[in-house]
């Protein structure tokens, strides 16, 4: 494990740098990420570079045994550049220019800006790309943050039209795919195609009525524009990678944002040498439950199915205008171990010291404004010091990957454009299934369909809406060969153009599911209905499908509402495997009971621990033994009981009742 810190030498007097480096080193940190917002100091005027101060800082790093990650500064184009070429600024859906004054004020499709960004990256690579202390590069900072993934500039429009020409070749093919005959939206040439910006229609119920998704646009146009926008971001990133690669070999990453929805991270991830992401469990807008943080780590690991970095790990109370909770004693250490347990091999804490000026005055890090090391500094130093205990474990074990939840950005976008029900969220649905499975200590993967089918025995396809016959055939082959697939409501309803299918629901999944959906009911305004199954009596919310069974057998029934007495969940034996169709949303408790049954019948090992809320269990394996990382995410000491004999990883003693301190962790192994 390596530990580091995000540092902004340009924010502090040079006379302080040495003391900061000394303190970093004394805490056991070995890496410093620098420069990702420093453009105005690196190139104060066009073509006049000043890297001398960076040299002086790197000399200090060397003296203190520290290495560095180099960020390219393209998230903050300097004022001279914006004044010289205001066309680089992004434009929002309503046609308003988003100006200078915060950050990310550029449009990914602007070719002038792409060249400027690649140029400064190349200058940095020429000067520092072969520095012996350089460990990795980070391009830009958090692509898409502050709602910047989509831009509505003339360049984005031209780029989109080119992209459509390449995809469809013929305008009639586009009209057909989008069904643009609806409301006379047919285009006679590609140059007529619009961007999904400001229109007449508004969805008054949408949480952001001015957003692109609330303006009644054609769903095919929306999906293609979202796809194009990911491609524009990848091209922007890749231009910098190419510039760097002309002079420098260390790996290049970008700091992603966990379950951020606006970019297809599977596609962007394939352009990164390794994945890194920014983990803030608790800040001014709320606190992510531990299972959601676990889900985000797992999603990030699933992009390449390889270990990853946390490039920004929260290390203090955070906010811009208001402050989130101060991490309780032990919590920063717990978040760090949680990251490692889920596959992080490097953790970089954000940030070294709270800045005195600028927007992020309240975004505290390891040190407060006064720069004096206190409790958080000591906690991080302790975390680093004790990290060696598990080094071998992280090195020598993998994730079982026999259970997987499929994550797909195109499905996410389609559901976001038209969520069916105000209570529906694709990401939350995935998190519910992830949590229900993770409770049983199986460390479910969260990955693409391809990744899931490669290694898992139990694959969950939540609201897998956009399908073609090829996907359905792959699922059928997987189940025929003995796999278990769980398909939920709103699966198999659309084609890849985001058009609704003409077939009965669940479309090409009908055969493997052994049923059709006769009727459905969106449960609006808090309406629920009872449902009964192996989990006892529960309440279905959000959505109900009533199932017409062919070869499938009912496993749960509606007890009330318009579908009373009809099947809600059904199981179909297909070849040597099983397909379960879940036609409604049920409570986390009921889902967890079902998940246990699916895990057992898929022949996947359940953990020996009795699940408890607040206790996270991550399983890793060396191919022979299972290792369980137990984490107490509560401020109270807890006892965890094992139903089978397990040994402590550190003492090798057999243990049955394991005491976890508040925010405490331990590792046990089972032969
Ligand atoms: C993100 C960014 C950081 C910082 C924090 C706090 O994670 O990457 O630069 O701005 O948010 O806002």
XYZ file of C-alpha atoms and ligand atoms in Angstrom:
683
model
C 0.000 0.000 0.000
C 1.176 3.513 -0.750
C -0.205 6.645 0.871
C -0.014 10.192 -0.338
C -1.538 13.614 -0.153
C -2.953 16.237 -2.512
C -0.917 19.391 -2.122
C -1.000 22.843 -3.692
C 2.474 24.383 -3.283
C 1.216 27.447 -5.173
C -1.179 28.204 -2.288
C 1.537 28.574 0.330
C 4.634 30.708 0.851
C 7.716 28.908 -0.346
C 9.162 29.274 3.153
C 6.509 26.817 4.392
C 7.121 24.060 1.840
C 9.966 22.432 3.697
C 7.980 22.102 6.926
C 5.069 20.585 4.993
C 7.343 18.050 3.294
C 8.916 17.188 6.620
C 5.512 16.603 8.233
C 4.259 14.536 5.263
C 7.283 12.342 5.426
C 7.060 12.010 9.211
C 3.462 10.769 8.797
C 4.745 8.007 6.508
C 3.265 9.491 3.332
C 5.275 8.814 0.219
C 3.420 10.557 -2.630
C 2.273 14.075 -3.360
C -0.157 14.986 -6.149
C 0.531 18.472 -7.481
C -0.270 21.077 -10.140
C -3.742 20.088 -11.324
C -5.088 23.630 -10.967
C -1.851 25.623 -11.290
C -2.016 26.812 -14.909
C -1.842 30.560 -14.114
C 1.457 29.974 -12.293
C 2.862 27.530 -14.853
C 2.126 29.739 -17.858
C 1.430 33.273 -16.619
C 1.113 34.506 -20.219
C 0.754 32.601 -23.419
C 3.993 30.812 -24.250
C 5.868 32.076 -21.162
C 6.354 29.082 -18.932
C 7.612 29.286 -15.375
C 8.479 25.865 -14.021
C 11.351 26.993 -11.791
C 9.187 26.998 -8.661
C 8.086 23.433 -9.434
C 11.761 22.404 -9.683
C 12.419 23.921 -6.283
C 9.446 22.070 -4.826
C 10.534 18.762 -6.372
C 13.977 19.213 -4.831
C 12.343 19.411 -1.433
C 10.279 16.306 -2.159
C 13.473 14.479 -2.956
C 15.147 15.614 0.245
C 12.225 14.216 2.212
C 11.911 10.917 0.367
C 8.650 11.810 -1.379
C 7.533 11.033 -4.935
C 4.877 12.821 -6.974
C 1.831 12.474 -9.210
C 1.609 15.198 -11.818
C -1.782 16.665 -12.619
C -2.315 18.493 -15.901
C -3.998 21.848 -15.192
C -6.716 21.815 -17.847
C -9.645 21.985 -15.381
C -8.810 25.664 -14.831
C -8.044 27.580 -18.027
C -6.417 30.854 -16.925
C -7.988 34.262 -17.481
C -5.665 35.264 -20.317
C -6.711 32.184 -22.260
C -10.428 32.750 -21.718
C -10.052 36.417 -22.737
C -8.064 35.484 -25.795
C -10.583 32.877 -26.904
C -13.953 33.105 -25.158
C -15.273 30.422 -27.507
C -13.709 27.808 -25.212
C -16.390 28.520 -22.578
C -19.199 25.987 -22.237
C -22.833 26.866 -22.944
C -25.699 25.355 -20.965
C -29.009 23.875 -22.176
C -30.724 27.241 -22.126
C -28.020 28.862 -24.224
C -26.291 30.734 -21.404
C -22.508 30.931 -21.468
C -20.939 29.546 -18.310
C -18.194 31.990 -17.502
C -14.870 32.343 -15.758
C -14.879 32.440 -11.935
C -15.026 28.873 -10.709
C -13.528 25.971 -12.655
C -14.171 23.526 -15.522
C -15.124 26.504 -17.719
C -14.430 24.897 -21.048
C -16.215 22.833 -23.649
C -14.741 19.377 -24.366
C -15.567 19.716 -28.052
C -13.649 22.958 -28.543
C -10.637 22.029 -30.655
C -8.696 25.208 -29.764
C -9.002 24.380 -26.118
C -8.097 20.763 -26.678
C -4.874 21.951 -28.319
C -4.089 24.381 -25.479
C -4.672 21.630 -22.925
C -2.492 19.174 -24.841
C 0.183 21.859 -25.251
C 0.522 22.601 -21.527
C 0.472 18.853 -20.804
C 3.265 18.390 -23.351
C 5.351 21.221 -21.870
C 5.054 19.596 -18.466
C 5.946 16.217 -19.939
C 9.039 17.673 -21.621
C 10.233 19.188 -18.392
C 9.151 16.615 -15.794
C 8.089 13.524 -17.725
C 11.313 11.675 -17.040
C 11.798 12.884 -13.510
C 12.903 9.927 -11.400
C 10.319 10.750 -8.708
C 7.346 10.872 -11.077
C 5.021 7.952 -10.321
C 1.965 8.728 -12.466
C 0.066 11.393 -14.365
C -3.484 12.577 -13.806
C -5.193 14.388 -16.672
C -7.379 17.341 -15.737
C -9.606 16.946 -12.680
C -12.977 15.213 -12.341
C -14.284 15.377 -15.904
C -17.974 16.228 -15.862
C -18.040 17.654 -12.324
C -20.327 20.716 -11.918
C -22.586 19.411 -14.676
C -20.002 19.901 -17.417
C -20.134 16.584 -19.282
C -22.627 18.033 -21.749
C -22.091 21.308 -23.523
C -24.270 23.115 -26.052
C -21.704 25.192 -27.941
C -21.488 25.494 -31.748
C -18.397 23.208 -31.573
C -20.328 20.570 -29.635
C -23.098 20.848 -32.204
C -20.669 20.422 -35.124
C -18.921 17.556 -33.326
C -22.244 15.833 -32.678
C -23.256 16.136 -36.331
C -19.952 14.591 -37.454
C -20.394 11.815 -34.933
C -23.927 11.136 -36.216
C -22.707 11.079 -39.817
C -20.143 8.435 -38.903
C -22.683 6.402 -36.971
C -25.644 6.520 -39.366
C -24.067 7.424 -42.743
C -27.508 8.112 -44.143
C -29.981 10.602 -42.641
C -32.850 8.199 -43.276
C -31.144 5.671 -40.990
C -31.061 8.314 -38.245
C -34.713 9.244 -38.776
C -35.620 5.585 -38.587
C -33.540 4.884 -35.461
C -34.904 7.887 -33.580
C -38.389 7.624 -34.989
C -38.206 11.330 -35.763
C -41.493 11.204 -37.668
C -43.042 11.753 -34.226
C -44.099 15.432 -34.039
C -42.694 16.009 -37.561
C -39.106 16.031 -36.388
C -37.689 14.345 -39.483
C -34.375 15.719 -40.715
C -33.507 16.070 -44.376
C -29.772 16.282 -43.806
C -27.361 15.793 -40.894
C -26.726 19.526 -40.781
C -30.317 20.071 -39.685
C -29.965 17.913 -36.575
C -30.329 19.857 -33.328
C -28.693 19.628 -29.936
C -31.168 18.740 -27.175
C -31.295 22.256 -25.737
C -34.003 24.742 -24.838
C -37.458 23.839 -26.209
C -41.075 24.743 -25.584
C -42.108 21.660 -23.585
C -41.232 21.309 -19.917
C -41.790 18.449 -17.496
C -42.994 20.353 -14.434
C -42.374 17.319 -12.220
C -38.686 17.022 -13.117
C -36.256 17.846 -10.342
C -34.368 20.154 -12.747
C -37.041 21.421 -15.177
C -34.451 23.349 -17.216
C -32.275 20.322 -17.806
C -32.024 18.597 -21.146
C -33.958 15.607 -19.890
C -36.983 17.654 -18.861
C -37.623 19.351 -22.200
C -39.518 16.624 -23.976
C -36.742 15.734 -26.426
C -36.655 12.620 -28.560
C -35.217 9.774 -26.408
C -33.027 8.546 -29.296
C -31.491 12.002 -29.700
C -30.878 12.236 -25.945
C -29.113 8.880 -25.793
C -26.911 9.611 -28.806
C -25.976 13.049 -27.456
C -24.974 11.483 -24.150
C -22.894 8.879 -26.032
C -21.290 11.594 -28.154
C -20.436 13.593 -25.020
C -18.523 10.649 -23.524
C -16.613 10.305 -26.796
C -15.759 14.023 -26.756
C -14.408 13.652 -23.201
C -12.363 10.608 -24.171
C -10.914 12.507 -27.159
C -10.053 15.438 -24.871
C -8.320 13.100 -22.410
C -6.581 11.168 -25.174
C -5.122 14.335 -26.743
C -3.311 14.962 -23.462
C -2.234 11.332 -23.154
C -0.750 11.447 -26.660
C 1.115 14.663 -25.836
C 2.443 13.203 -22.586
C 3.431 9.915 -24.226
C 5.747 11.670 -26.664
C 8.048 12.384 -23.693
C 7.084 10.294 -20.695
C 6.378 6.667 -19.712
C 4.705 6.596 -16.270
C 1.044 5.532 -16.282
C -1.725 8.073 -16.900
C -4.991 8.103 -14.963
C -7.863 10.476 -14.388
C -9.665 10.967 -11.069
C -13.199 9.608 -11.510
C -16.135 10.207 -9.156
C -17.527 6.831 -8.111
C -21.182 6.535 -9.113
C -21.173 9.821 -11.069
C -23.733 9.245 -13.835
C -22.889 11.569 -16.741
C -19.934 9.786 -18.371
C -19.653 6.189 -19.520
C -16.828 5.234 -17.175
C -16.538 1.778 -18.728
C -15.499 3.445 -21.959
C -13.377 6.183 -20.373
C -11.803 3.555 -18.081
C -10.487 1.646 -21.081
C -8.391 4.752 -21.927
C -6.804 4.935 -18.460
C -3.688 2.994 -17.488
C -5.259 2.523 -14.079
C -8.467 3.736 -12.464
C -8.454 6.278 -9.671
C -11.346 8.033 -7.971
C -12.243 10.614 -5.346
C -13.922 9.321 -2.216
C -15.860 11.749 -0.030
C -18.229 9.757 2.190
C -19.502 12.812 4.050
C -19.700 16.457 3.129
C -22.074 19.412 3.178
C -24.767 17.752 1.043
C -24.996 14.541 3.006
C -23.371 11.340 4.080
C -23.137 8.224 1.948
C -24.040 5.040 3.841
C -21.110 2.618 4.046
C -22.694 0.208 1.570
C -22.943 3.012 -0.989
C -19.243 3.784 -0.481
C -18.574 0.038 -0.862
C -20.632 0.056 -4.071
C -18.619 2.983 -5.455
C -15.295 1.281 -4.702
C -16.603 -1.898 -6.313
C -17.823 -0.076 -9.408
C -14.421 1.574 -9.762
C -12.651 -1.778 -9.390
C -15.070 -3.286 -11.912
C -14.096 -0.824 -14.677
C -10.870 -2.647 -15.368
C -11.408 -5.520 -12.943
C -8.099 -4.513 -11.444
C -6.856 -2.715 -8.313
C -7.286 1.040 -8.328
C -6.243 4.189 -6.460
C -8.185 6.593 -4.343
C -6.770 9.868 -5.653
C -8.665 12.025 -3.168
C -9.630 10.463 0.139
C -11.554 12.698 2.503
C -9.458 13.552 5.539
C -11.406 16.300 7.270
C -14.783 18.037 7.508
C -15.805 19.238 4.045
C -17.989 21.838 2.399
C -17.994 24.956 0.261
C -20.648 27.113 1.954
C -21.589 24.821 4.813
C -19.555 22.196 6.617
C -20.244 18.474 6.698
C -19.579 16.339 9.774
C -16.076 16.133 11.158
C -14.889 12.540 10.667
C -15.164 10.885 14.089
C -11.977 9.543 15.680
C -11.203 6.338 13.815
C -13.320 7.105 10.774
C -10.522 8.239 8.444
C -8.636 5.054 9.290
C -11.786 3.009 8.660
C -12.430 4.696 5.282
C -8.816 3.946 4.350
C -9.101 0.284 5.283
C -12.446 0.042 3.509
C -10.781 1.322 0.335
C -7.947 -1.187 0.670
C -10.364 -4.036 1.402
C -12.243 -3.230 -1.821
C -9.066 -3.167 -3.900
C -7.385 0.253 -3.581
C -3.592 -0.066 -3.625
C -2.795 3.623 -3.175
C -4.664 6.192 -1.114
C -4.019 9.897 -1.546
C -5.612 12.131 1.093
C -7.353 15.335 0.096
C -5.987 17.768 1.051
C -2.892 18.530 3.006
C -4.107 21.761 4.578
C -7.281 23.828 4.400
C -6.672 26.812 2.130
C -7.008 30.348 3.448
C -8.578 31.818 0.330
C -10.761 30.714 -2.548
C -13.938 28.693 -2.850
C -12.730 25.764 -0.790
C -11.814 27.549 2.436
C -14.058 25.088 4.318
C -12.722 21.950 2.650
C -10.529 20.773 5.494
C -7.841 18.189 5.049
C -5.214 16.677 7.259
C -4.237 20.063 8.704
C -6.406 23.041 9.571
C -5.694 26.592 8.386
C -3.070 27.032 11.073
C -0.957 24.182 9.702
C -0.522 22.550 13.107
C -0.702 18.723 13.133
C -3.501 17.468 15.379
C -5.724 14.433 15.746
C -6.411 13.842 12.037
C -2.690 14.023 11.243
C -1.940 11.480 13.970
C -4.773 9.199 12.817
C -3.408 9.161 9.283
C 0.138 8.566 10.529
C -1.195 5.598 12.572
C -3.142 4.295 9.572
C -0.004 4.365 7.431
C 2.101 2.794 10.154
C -0.235 -0.140 10.724
C -1.086 -0.664 7.026
C 1.766 -3.171 6.736
C -0.247 -5.691 8.789
C -2.379 -6.508 5.768
C 0.090 -5.876 2.972
C 0.442 -9.566 2.095
C -3.288 -10.034 2.226
C -3.908 -7.275 -0.319
C -1.040 -8.554 -2.483
C -1.921 -12.206 -2.477
C -5.704 -12.313 -2.594
C -8.318 -11.503 -5.176
C -12.051 -10.980 -5.175
C -14.160 -14.090 -5.667
C -16.145 -12.543 -8.580
C -18.671 -15.366 -8.562
C -21.505 -12.917 -8.007
C -21.918 -9.830 -10.193
C -24.321 -6.937 -10.561
C -24.316 -5.580 -14.112
C -23.793 -1.841 -14.478
C -24.360 -0.147 -17.813
C -24.273 3.605 -18.441
C -26.574 3.527 -21.456
C -29.280 1.902 -19.335
C -28.606 4.436 -16.619
C -29.047 7.312 -19.088
C -32.179 5.880 -20.641
C -33.743 5.499 -17.183
C -32.624 8.994 -16.237
C -34.315 10.522 -19.265
C -37.543 8.666 -18.455
C -37.439 7.121 -14.985
C -40.948 5.654 -15.201
C -41.722 6.624 -11.629
C -40.565 9.505 -9.412
C -39.226 6.945 -6.911
C -37.115 5.105 -9.459
C -33.346 5.473 -9.719
C -31.222 3.024 -11.697
C -28.171 3.634 -9.521
C -30.155 3.208 -6.321
C -31.682 -0.015 -7.647
C -28.184 -1.364 -8.328
C -27.079 -0.264 -4.889
C -30.020 -2.133 -3.336
C -29.111 -5.358 -5.121
C -25.420 -4.876 -4.359
C -26.228 -4.334 -0.676
C -28.603 -7.306 -0.444
C -25.869 -9.574 -1.838
C -22.932 -7.952 -0.012
C -24.691 -8.479 3.332
C -23.936 -12.192 2.922
C -20.213 -11.606 2.552
C -19.948 -12.583 -1.114
C -18.258 -9.355 -2.301
C -20.372 -8.960 -5.417
C -18.637 -7.412 -8.413
C -20.247 -4.407 -10.096
C -19.196 -4.553 -13.695
C -20.183 -4.625 -17.351
C -22.215 -7.490 -18.783
C -19.082 -8.857 -20.492
C -17.138 -8.787 -17.201
C -19.993 -10.413 -15.307
C -20.532 -13.254 -17.768
C -16.834 -14.038 -17.788
C -16.487 -15.054 -14.168
C -19.744 -14.973 -12.210
C -22.157 -17.804 -11.480
C -24.853 -15.475 -10.248
C -25.510 -12.389 -12.403
C -28.028 -9.673 -11.578
C -29.443 -7.490 -14.370
C -31.362 -4.704 -12.653
C -33.757 -2.832 -14.977
C -31.755 -4.026 -17.983
C -33.878 -2.169 -20.460
C -31.938 -1.752 -23.739
C -31.588 -5.141 -25.366
C -31.007 -6.819 -28.658
C -31.316 -10.452 -29.611
C -27.547 -10.917 -29.284
C -27.561 -9.910 -25.601
C -30.495 -12.184 -24.912
C -28.719 -15.066 -26.670
C -25.628 -14.571 -24.488
C -27.768 -14.626 -21.358
C -29.514 -17.775 -22.584
C -26.170 -19.489 -23.170
C -24.989 -18.480 -19.710
C -28.115 -19.870 -18.033
C -28.188 -22.998 -20.188
C -24.665 -23.744 -19.000
C -25.786 -23.611 -15.350
C -25.637 -19.903 -14.481
C -28.208 -18.052 -12.403
C -29.576 -14.763 -13.702
C -31.804 -12.328 -11.849
C -33.735 -9.958 -14.118
C -35.908 -7.203 -12.700
C -38.851 -5.156 -13.818
C -38.209 -2.724 -16.690
C -35.831 -5.163 -18.389
C -36.112 -5.988 -22.082
C -38.347 -3.064 -23.019
C -36.235 -1.050 -25.484
C -33.786 -1.438 -28.328
C -30.306 0.143 -28.448
C -31.730 3.267 -30.087
C -33.803 3.812 -26.964
C -37.013 3.006 -28.864
C -39.629 0.793 -27.202
C -39.797 -2.783 -28.487
C -42.779 -4.112 -30.341
C -42.672 -7.431 -28.485
C -44.275 -8.363 -25.179
C -42.152 -7.548 -22.102
C -39.439 -8.661 -21.233
C -38.720 -8.748 -24.966
C -35.937 -11.142 -25.935
C -35.637 -12.254 -22.268
C -39.066 -13.941 -22.485
C -37.697 -17.376 -23.258
C -35.090 -17.468 -20.510
C -37.533 -15.943 -17.998
C -40.329 -18.310 -19.070
C -42.975 -15.585 -18.773
C -44.400 -12.388 -20.130
C -45.477 -9.286 -18.296
C -49.238 -9.101 -18.745
C -49.712 -5.704 -17.214
C -47.780 -3.264 -15.081
C -48.565 -0.501 -12.638
C -46.330 2.415 -11.700
C -46.948 2.969 -7.981
C -47.164 6.724 -7.727
C -47.613 9.149 -4.836
C -46.346 6.719 -2.210
C -48.849 3.987 -3.134
C -47.719 0.490 -2.130
C -49.195 -2.964 -2.421
C -48.621 -6.113 -0.396
C -46.538 -8.947 -1.735
C -45.959 -12.373 -0.197
C -43.172 -14.861 -0.763
C -40.364 -16.759 0.949
C -39.568 -13.483 2.720
C -43.014 -13.402 4.371
C -45.275 -10.445 3.791
C -43.729 -7.291 2.402
C -44.773 -4.119 0.610
C -43.979 -3.470 -3.031
C -43.301 0.140 -3.977
C -42.336 2.059 -7.139
C -43.384 -0.574 -9.667
C -45.346 -3.807 -10.066
C -45.397 -6.176 -13.036
C -48.088 -8.816 -13.147
C -46.601 -11.961 -14.634
C -48.186 -14.402 -17.088
C -46.232 -17.572 -16.493
C -45.250 -19.936 -19.279
C -42.569 -22.329 -18.014
C -41.682 -20.213 -14.930
C -43.067 -20.931 -11.460
C -44.326 -18.261 -9.132
C -42.191 -17.496 -6.084
C -44.137 -14.477 -4.762
C -47.647 -13.094 -5.233
C -49.334 -9.730 -4.874
C -51.681 -9.687 -1.889
C -53.534 -6.474 -2.683
C -54.018 -3.868 -5.379
C -55.094 -4.432 -8.970
C -52.900 -7.520 -9.352
C -53.980 -9.259 -6.096
C -53.411 -13.019 -6.376
C -51.109 -12.740 -9.401
C -47.408 -13.669 -9.506
C -44.876 -10.948 -8.668
C -41.656 -12.970 -8.753
C -41.096 -16.127 -10.784
C -38.330 -18.688 -11.217
C -37.619 -20.475 -14.467
C -35.372 -23.520 -14.866
C -33.667 -23.126 -18.219
C -31.090 -25.649 -19.390
C -28.876 -26.351 -16.381
C -29.476 -22.937 -14.859
C -32.088 -20.630 -13.434
C -33.597 -17.290 -14.306
C -35.466 -15.341 -11.637
C -37.710 -12.455 -12.719
C -38.452 -9.895 -10.012
C -41.482 -7.858 -11.033
C -41.522 -5.271 -8.254
C -39.439 -3.290 -5.851
C -39.418 -4.849 -2.380
C -37.936 -3.813 0.950
C -34.192 -4.192 1.608
C -34.962 -6.888 4.215
C -37.071 -8.962 1.819
C -34.496 -8.512 -0.930
C -31.743 -9.663 1.382
C -33.721 -12.833 2.230
C -34.168 -13.542 -1.480
C -30.500 -12.814 -2.158
C -29.477 -15.409 0.381
C -31.542 -18.030 -1.445
C -30.066 -17.067 -4.831
C -26.516 -17.240 -3.458
C -27.105 -20.673 -1.935
C -28.800 -22.152 -4.963
C -26.083 -20.771 -7.272
C -23.592 -22.743 -5.166
C -21.742 -19.654 -3.933
C -20.324 -19.684 -0.426
C -22.154 -17.621 2.196
C -19.954 -15.945 4.792
C -20.005 -17.507 8.261
C -21.206 -14.257 9.852
C -24.681 -13.333 10.885
C -25.365 -10.058 9.031
C -25.811 -6.947 11.161
C -26.533 -3.447 10.061
C -23.472 -1.231 10.425
C -21.040 -4.114 9.899
C -19.538 -4.474 6.436
C -18.039 -7.777 5.336
C -15.670 -8.010 2.366
C -14.496 -11.397 1.193
C -11.208 -12.015 -0.562
C -9.632 -15.297 -1.495
C -6.245 -16.703 -2.398
C -7.953 -19.494 -4.332
C -7.828 -21.820 -1.310
C -8.806 -19.863 1.802
C -11.370 -17.131 2.274
C -10.404 -13.969 4.104
C -13.090 -11.742 5.556
C -12.479 -8.094 6.342
C -14.971 -7.048 9.022
C -15.610 -3.327 9.427
C -17.650 -1.623 12.096
C -19.089 1.542 10.593
C -20.734 2.609 13.832
C -19.498 4.589 16.807
C -20.326 1.715 19.206
C -18.330 -1.432 19.970
C -19.989 -4.441 18.315
C -19.860 -8.218 18.578
C -19.915 -10.326 15.429
C -20.724 -14.030 15.733
C -19.340 -16.638 13.420
C -21.389 -19.738 12.658
C -18.275 -21.641 11.550
C -14.755 -21.792 12.995
C -12.541 -18.961 11.730
C -9.077 -17.768 12.723
C -7.827 -14.280 13.384
C -5.570 -13.193 10.512
C -3.028 -11.633 12.846
C -2.912 -14.119 15.786
C -4.073 -17.262 13.913
C -6.188 -18.071 17.008
C -9.601 -19.570 16.474
C -12.343 -17.036 17.167
C -16.136 -17.308 17.409
C -17.217 -13.995 18.843
C -15.336 -11.077 17.421
C -15.335 -7.735 19.174
C -15.018 -4.707 16.941
C -14.162 -1.332 18.468
C -16.104 1.735 17.354
C -15.037 2.227 13.691
C -12.837 -0.809 14.267
C -11.834 -3.465 11.773
C -10.387 -6.942 11.785
C -9.591 -9.719 9.337
C -10.313 -13.423 9.818
C -9.698 -16.359 7.585
C -11.600 -19.547 7.003
C -10.060 -22.723 5.697
C -13.259 17.403 -5.837
C -12.059 17.950 -6.527
C -11.114 18.638 -5.641
C -11.829 19.475 -4.636
C -12.886 18.703 -3.915
C -13.690 19.586 -2.993
O -13.102 16.155 -5.340
O -11.364 16.996 -7.272
O -10.299 19.464 -6.432
O -12.406 20.534 -5.299
O -13.781 18.189 -4.841
O -14.645 20.339 -3.656
